PDB file of C-alpha atoms in Angstrom:
ATOM      1  CA  MET A 469       8.326  20.316  48.879  1.00 73.00           C
ATOM      2  CA  ASN A 470       7.894  19.911  52.585  1.00 84.00           C
ATOM      3  CA  PHE A 471       8.278  16.595  54.369  1.00 89.00           C
ATOM      4  CA  THR A 472       7.554  15.483  57.890  1.00 93.00           C
ATOM      5  CA  ILE A 473      10.058  13.317  59.733  1.00 95.00           C
ATOM      6  CA  GLU A 474       8.533  11.434  62.632  1.00 96.00           C
ATOM      7  CA  THR A 475      10.864  10.104  65.323  1.00 96.00           C
ATOM      8  CA  GLU A 476      10.370   7.600  68.073  1.00 96.00           C
ATOM      9  CA  GLN A 477      12.721   5.892  70.503  1.00 96.00           C
ATOM     10  CA  GLU A 478      12.599   2.101  70.489  1.00 96.00           C
ATOM     11  CA  ASP A 479      12.656  -0.029  73.653  1.00 96.00           C
ATOM     12  CA  ASP A 480      16.303  -0.956  72.990  1.00 96.00           C
ATOM     13  CA  GLY A 481      17.307   2.742  72.975  1.00 96.00           C
ATOM     14  CA  ARG A 482      17.704   3.171  69.215  1.00 97.00           C
ATOM     15  CA  TRP A 483      15.866   5.970  67.446  1.00 97.00           C
ATOM     16  CA  ILE A 484      13.824   5.532  64.273  1.00 97.00           C
ATOM     17  CA  ALA A 485      13.093   8.403  61.896  1.00 97.00           C
ATOM     18  CA  GLU A 486      10.498   8.065  59.142  1.00 97.00           C
ATOM     19  CA  VAL A 487       9.678  10.446  56.294  1.00 95.00           C
ATOM     20  CA  LEU A 488       5.893  10.200  56.313  1.00 94.00           C
ATOM     21  CA  GLU A 489       5.307  11.389  52.761  1.00 92.00           C
ATOM     22  CA  LEU A 490       7.710   8.822  51.226  1.00 94.00           C
ATOM     23  CA  SER A 491       6.569   5.270  51.847  1.00 92.00           C
ATOM     24  CA  GLY A 492       9.322   3.055  53.205  1.00 94.00           C
ATOM     25  CA  VAL A 493      11.776   5.875  53.911  1.00 96.00           C
ATOM     26  CA  LEU A 494      12.879   5.245  57.467  1.00 96.00           C
ATOM     27  CA  LYS A 495      16.217   4.824  59.207  1.00 98.00           C
ATOM     28  CA  TYR A 496      17.488   3.824  62.625  1.00 97.00           C
ATOM     29  CA  GLY A 497      20.249   5.614  64.502  1.00 98.00           C
ATOM     30  CA  PRO A 498      21.893   5.606  67.913  1.00 98.00           C
ATOM     31  CA  THR A 499      20.606   9.139  68.539  1.00 97.00           C
ATOM     32  CA  ARG A 500      17.573  11.085  67.349  1.00 96.00           C
ATOM     33  CA  GLU A 501      19.808  13.440  65.364  1.00 96.00           C
ATOM     34  CA  ALA A 502      21.651  10.569  63.649  1.00 97.00           C
ATOM     35  CA  ALA A 503      18.386   8.865  62.676  1.00 97.00           C
ATOM     36  CA  ILE A 504      17.015  12.142  61.278  1.00 96.00           C
ATOM     37  CA  ALA A 505      20.189  12.817  59.273  1.00 96.00           C
ATOM     38  CA  GLN A 506      20.121   9.315  57.786  1.00 97.00           C
ATOM     39  CA  ALA A 507      16.404   9.583  56.947  1.00 97.00           C
ATOM     40  CA  GLU A 508      16.958  12.969  55.262  1.00 95.00           C
ATOM     41  CA  ALA A 509      19.800  11.516  53.173  1.00 96.00           C
ATOM     42  CA  LEU A 510      17.694   8.508  52.176  1.00 97.00           C
ATOM     43  CA  ALA A 511      14.758  10.779  51.248  1.00 95.00           C
ATOM     44  CA  LEU A 512      17.006  12.798  48.940  1.00 94.00           C
ATOM     45  CA  ARG A 513      18.317   9.621  47.290  1.00 96.00           C
ATOM     46  CA  VAL A 514      14.761   8.333  46.764  1.00 94.00           C
ATOM     47  CA  LEU A 515      13.645  11.660  45.271  1.00 92.00           C
ATOM     48  CA  ALA A 516      16.686  11.811  42.977  1.00 93.00           C
ATOM     49  CA  GLU A 517      16.016   8.273  41.739  1.00 93.00           C
ATOM     50  CA  ARG A 518      12.355   9.078  41.070  1.00 90.00           C
ATOM     51  CA  ILE A 519      13.238  12.243  39.161  1.00 90.00           C
ATOM     52  CA  GLU A 520      15.918  10.452  37.113  1.00 91.00           C
ATOM     53  CA  SER A 521      13.459   7.687  36.194  1.00 91.00           C
ATOM     54  CA  GLY A 522      10.811  10.215  35.119  1.00 89.00           C
ATOM     55  CA  GLU A 523       8.412   9.553  37.986  1.00 84.00           C
ATOM     56  CA  HIS A 524       6.604  12.247  39.909  1.00 75.00           C
ATOM     57  CA  PRO A 525       8.740  12.598  43.056  1.00 69.00           C
ATOM     58  CA  VAL A 526       5.876  12.449  45.559  1.00 66.00           C
ATOM     59  CA  ALA A 527       2.303  11.284  45.230  1.00 61.00           C
ATOM     60  CA  PRO A 528      -0.282  13.795  46.456  1.00 56.00           C
ATOM     61  CA  ASP A 529      -1.217  13.195  50.074  1.00 54.00           C
ATOM     62  CA  THR A 530      -4.932  12.742  50.572  1.00 50.00           C
ATOM     63  CA  THR A 531      -4.690  11.429  54.150  1.00 50.00           C
ATOM     64  CA  PRO A 532      -6.940  13.482  56.426  1.00 42.00           C
ATOM     65  CA  THR A 533      -5.131  15.105  59.311  1.00 44.00           C
ATOM     66  CA  VAL A 534      -6.315  16.341  62.673  1.00 40.00           C
ATOM     67  CA  ALA A 535      -4.415  19.104  64.455  1.00 41.00           C
ATOM     68  CA  GLY A 536      -1.330  18.508  62.332  1.00 44.00           C
ATOM     69  CA  THR A 537      -1.062  14.771  63.001  1.00 43.00           C
ATOM     70  CA  ARG A 538      -1.983  11.621  61.187  1.00 46.00           C
ATOM     71  CA  PRO A 539      -3.772   8.652  62.697  1.00 45.00           C
ATOM     72  CA  GLY A 540      -1.410   6.749  65.001  1.00 47.00           C
ATOM     73  CA  GLN A 541       0.931   9.681  65.670  1.00 46.00           C
ATOM     74  CA  VAL A 542      -0.024  10.311  69.259  1.00 44.00           C
ATOM     75  CA  GLY A 543       3.052  10.601  71.447  1.00 49.00           C
ATOM     76  CA  LYS A 544       5.528  10.738  68.577  1.00 62.00           C
ATOM     77  CA  ARG A 545       7.750  13.685  67.703  1.00 67.00           C
ATOM     78  CA  ALA A 546       7.820  15.133  64.215  1.00 65.00           C
ATOM     79  CA  ARG A 547      10.156  17.473  62.362  1.00 63.00           C
ATOM     80  CA  HIS A 548       9.463  19.166  59.051  1.00 62.00           C
ATOM     81  CA  ILE A 549      12.065  19.461  56.297  1.00 62.00           C
ATOM     82  CA  SER A 550      11.932  21.322  53.004  1.00 60.00           C
ATOM     83  CA  VAL A 551      13.377  20.139  49.721  1.00 56.00           C
ATOM     84  CA  LEU A 552      13.698  22.376  46.691  1.00 47.00           C
ATOM     85  CA  SER A 553      11.842  21.164  43.648  1.00 42.00           C
ATOM     86  CA  ASP A 554      10.543  22.436  40.347  1.00 43.00           C
ATOM     87  CA  SER A 555      13.396  24.479  38.898  1.00 38.00           C
ATOM     88  CA  CYS A 556      16.709  25.800  40.125  1.00 38.00           C
ATOM     89  CA  SER A 557      18.351  28.841  38.652  1.00 36.00           C
ATOM     90  CA  THR A 558      22.088  28.986  38.135  1.00 33.00           C
TER      91      THR A 558
END
């Protein structure tokens, strides 16, 4: 699974990082890196909870994109993360 983390600096200097593919998964931090790290950790917790409860971890995304962005993303910075899914071998 690949996820996009969008970051933006607020007027008060804090950074917000949002995982676009997981509704409601966003975190604030004093730096961009801190906000991203907290958003990644929250995304993993949300995915683990969904898997444990038998839900499909992520709903298919049907949002049309233009040049790799979604509507309203102009001027924002994004980072992509990958999460292993399906099966893990030991």
